[in-house]
GROMACS .gro file of C-alpha atoms in nm:
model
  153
    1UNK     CA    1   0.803   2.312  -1.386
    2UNK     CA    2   0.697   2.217  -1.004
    3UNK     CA    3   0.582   2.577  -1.033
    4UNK     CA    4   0.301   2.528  -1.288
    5UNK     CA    5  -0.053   2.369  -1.383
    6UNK     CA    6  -0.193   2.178  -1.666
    7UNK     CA    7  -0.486   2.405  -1.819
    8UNK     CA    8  -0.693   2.339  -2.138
    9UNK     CA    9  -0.459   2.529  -2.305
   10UNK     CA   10  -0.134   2.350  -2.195
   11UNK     CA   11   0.064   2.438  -1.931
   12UNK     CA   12   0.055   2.774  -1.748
   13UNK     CA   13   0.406   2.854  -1.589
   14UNK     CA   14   0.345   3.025  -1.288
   15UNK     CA   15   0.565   3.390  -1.183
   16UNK     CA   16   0.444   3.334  -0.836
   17UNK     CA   17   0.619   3.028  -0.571
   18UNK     CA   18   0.273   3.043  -0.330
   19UNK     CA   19   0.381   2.769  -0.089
   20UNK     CA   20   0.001   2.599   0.006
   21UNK     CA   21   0.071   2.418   0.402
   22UNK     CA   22  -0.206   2.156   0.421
   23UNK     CA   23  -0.359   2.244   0.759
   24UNK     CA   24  -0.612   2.031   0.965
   25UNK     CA   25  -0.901   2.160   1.162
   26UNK     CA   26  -1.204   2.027   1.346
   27UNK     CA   27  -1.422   2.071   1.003
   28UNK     CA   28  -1.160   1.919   0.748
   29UNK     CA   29  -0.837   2.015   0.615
   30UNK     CA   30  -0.726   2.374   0.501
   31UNK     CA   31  -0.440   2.478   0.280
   32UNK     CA   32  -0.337   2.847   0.339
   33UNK     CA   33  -0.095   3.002   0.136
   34UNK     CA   34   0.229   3.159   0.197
   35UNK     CA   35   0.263   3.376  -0.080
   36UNK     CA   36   0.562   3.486  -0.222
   37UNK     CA   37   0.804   3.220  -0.035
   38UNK     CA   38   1.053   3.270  -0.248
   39UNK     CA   39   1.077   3.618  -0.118
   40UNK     CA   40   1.060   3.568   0.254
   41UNK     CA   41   1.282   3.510   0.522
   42UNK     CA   42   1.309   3.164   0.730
   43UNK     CA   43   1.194   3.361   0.958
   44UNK     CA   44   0.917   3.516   0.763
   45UNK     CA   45   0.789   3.244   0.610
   46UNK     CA   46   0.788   3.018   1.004
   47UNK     CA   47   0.539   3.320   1.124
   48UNK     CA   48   0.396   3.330   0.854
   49UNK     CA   49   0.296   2.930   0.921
   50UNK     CA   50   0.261   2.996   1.212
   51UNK     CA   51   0.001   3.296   1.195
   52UNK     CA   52  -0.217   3.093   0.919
   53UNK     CA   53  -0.190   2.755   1.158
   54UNK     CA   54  -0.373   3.019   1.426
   55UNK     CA   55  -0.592   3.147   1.152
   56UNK     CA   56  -0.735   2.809   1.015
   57UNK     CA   57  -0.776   2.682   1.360
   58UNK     CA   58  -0.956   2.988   1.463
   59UNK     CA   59  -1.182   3.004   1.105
   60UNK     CA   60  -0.996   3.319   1.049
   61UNK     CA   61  -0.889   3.246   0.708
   62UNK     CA   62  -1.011   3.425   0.370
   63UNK     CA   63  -1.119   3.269   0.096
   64UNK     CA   64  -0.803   3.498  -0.111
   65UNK     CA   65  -0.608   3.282   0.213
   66UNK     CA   66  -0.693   2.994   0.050
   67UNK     CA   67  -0.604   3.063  -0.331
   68UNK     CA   68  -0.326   3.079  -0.541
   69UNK     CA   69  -0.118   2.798  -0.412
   70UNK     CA   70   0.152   2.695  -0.670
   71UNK     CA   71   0.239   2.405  -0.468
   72UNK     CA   72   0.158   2.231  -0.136
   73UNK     CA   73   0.317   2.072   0.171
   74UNK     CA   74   0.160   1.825   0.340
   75UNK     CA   75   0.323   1.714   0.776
   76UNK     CA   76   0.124   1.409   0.915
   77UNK     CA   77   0.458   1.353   1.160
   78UNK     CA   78   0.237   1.471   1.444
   79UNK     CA   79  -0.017   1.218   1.400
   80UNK     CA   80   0.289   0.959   1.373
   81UNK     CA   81   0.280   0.867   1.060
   82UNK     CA   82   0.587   0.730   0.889
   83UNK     CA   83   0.496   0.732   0.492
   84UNK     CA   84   0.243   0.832   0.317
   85UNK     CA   85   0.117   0.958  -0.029
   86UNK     CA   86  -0.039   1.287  -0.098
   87UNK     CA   87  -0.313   1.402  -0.329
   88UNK     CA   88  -0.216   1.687  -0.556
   89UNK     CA   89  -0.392   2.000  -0.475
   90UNK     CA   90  -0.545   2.092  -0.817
   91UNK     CA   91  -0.439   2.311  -1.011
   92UNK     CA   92  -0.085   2.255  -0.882
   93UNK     CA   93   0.134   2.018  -1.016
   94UNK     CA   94   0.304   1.860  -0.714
   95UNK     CA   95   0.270   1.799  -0.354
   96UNK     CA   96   0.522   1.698  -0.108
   97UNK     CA   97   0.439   1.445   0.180
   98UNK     CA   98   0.648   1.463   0.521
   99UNK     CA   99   0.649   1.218   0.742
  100UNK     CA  100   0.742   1.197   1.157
  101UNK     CA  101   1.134   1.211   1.282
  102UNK     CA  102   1.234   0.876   1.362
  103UNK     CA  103   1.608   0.757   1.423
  104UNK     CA  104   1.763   0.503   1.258
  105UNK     CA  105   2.142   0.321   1.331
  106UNK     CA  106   2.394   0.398   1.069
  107UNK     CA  107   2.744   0.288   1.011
  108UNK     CA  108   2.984   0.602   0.907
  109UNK     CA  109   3.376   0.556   0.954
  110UNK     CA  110   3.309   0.267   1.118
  111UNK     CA  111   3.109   0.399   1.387
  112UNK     CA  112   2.754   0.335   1.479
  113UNK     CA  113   2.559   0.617   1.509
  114UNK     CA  114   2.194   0.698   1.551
  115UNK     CA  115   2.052   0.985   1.329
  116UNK     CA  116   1.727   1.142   1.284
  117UNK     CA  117   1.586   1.055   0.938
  118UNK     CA  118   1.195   1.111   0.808
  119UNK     CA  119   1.013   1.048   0.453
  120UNK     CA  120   0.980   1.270   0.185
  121UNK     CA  121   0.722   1.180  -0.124
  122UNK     CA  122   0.647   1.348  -0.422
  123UNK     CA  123   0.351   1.327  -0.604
  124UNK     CA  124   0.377   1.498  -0.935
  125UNK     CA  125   0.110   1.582  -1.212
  126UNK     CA  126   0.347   1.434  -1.507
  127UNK     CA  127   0.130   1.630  -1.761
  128UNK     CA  128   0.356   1.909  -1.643
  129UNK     CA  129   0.673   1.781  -1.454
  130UNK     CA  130   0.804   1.440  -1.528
  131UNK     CA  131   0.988   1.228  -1.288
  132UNK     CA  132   1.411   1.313  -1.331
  133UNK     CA  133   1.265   1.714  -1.262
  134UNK     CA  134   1.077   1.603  -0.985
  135UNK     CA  135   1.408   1.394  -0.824
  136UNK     CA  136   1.617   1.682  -0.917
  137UNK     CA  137   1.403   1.915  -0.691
  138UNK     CA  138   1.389   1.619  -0.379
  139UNK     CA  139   1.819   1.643  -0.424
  140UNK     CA  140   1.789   1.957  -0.371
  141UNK     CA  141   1.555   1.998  -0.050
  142UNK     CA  142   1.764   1.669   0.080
  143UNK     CA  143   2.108   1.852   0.103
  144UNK     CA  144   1.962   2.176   0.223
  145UNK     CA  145   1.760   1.940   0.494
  146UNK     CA  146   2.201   1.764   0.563
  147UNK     CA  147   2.305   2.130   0.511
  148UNK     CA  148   2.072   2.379   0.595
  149UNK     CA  149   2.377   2.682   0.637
  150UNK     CA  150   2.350   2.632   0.229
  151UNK     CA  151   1.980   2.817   0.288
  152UNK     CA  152   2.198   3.138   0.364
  153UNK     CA  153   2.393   3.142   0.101
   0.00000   0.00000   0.00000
């Protein structure tokens, strides 16, 4: 249901996973799409980023660039920010926030260790995904973040 939007009608499932990468430039912020993600490579889908990152910065972009996201990522890590909440990018139904890499001491096996960790938010439309679906789905991108051979498999 991350995948959908709340119309007039109800809810429209969507057959598409258009990954929208919020994007700032000089006039605002952008949020190309990455269609298809679901389709794509790692590697496809980091030129991909890459290549509309160029594009937005360049005002390259399309307006059909700009449509058909089915759900958004928003990064302020470079701008060192730790936590933060994003605004769902109508007509999706969720948005995930990112914030920077820090490290932080743990204790595992008795050891202290220092580990990278960052923030990850979710802010769902619960007309369309409730809150167990939406932790469900931040499980999941957690332990392919610990584990990210399980992307392969």
């Amino acid at each position: 249901m991350l995948f959908a939007s709340f119309t007039p009608e109800g809810i429209e499932l969507k057959q598409d996973i258009n990954i929208g990468i919020a994007t700032a430039v000089e006039e605002g912020l952008l949020v190309p799409v990455i269609r298809n993600a679901d389709q794509k490579s790692l590697t496809e889908i980091a030129f991909s980023r890459i290549d509309n990152t160029e594009r937005a910065k360049n005002g390259k972009l399309t307006v059909a660039d700009l449509e058909g996201g089915t759900f958004t990522v928003s990064n302020l890590g470079m701008f060192a920010v730790d936590y933060f909440t994003a605004i769902i990018n109508p007509p999706e139904a969720a948005i995930l926030a990112v914030g920077r890499i820090n490290e932080r001491l743990t204790l595992s096996e008795g050891e202290v260790k220092s580990v990278p960790f960052f923030s990850l938010r979710l802010t769902l439309d619960h007309r369309v995904v409730d809150g167990a679906q939406g932790a469900r789905f931040l499980e999941k991108v957690k332990a392919l973040i610990e584990d990210p051979y399980l992307l392969l498999l």
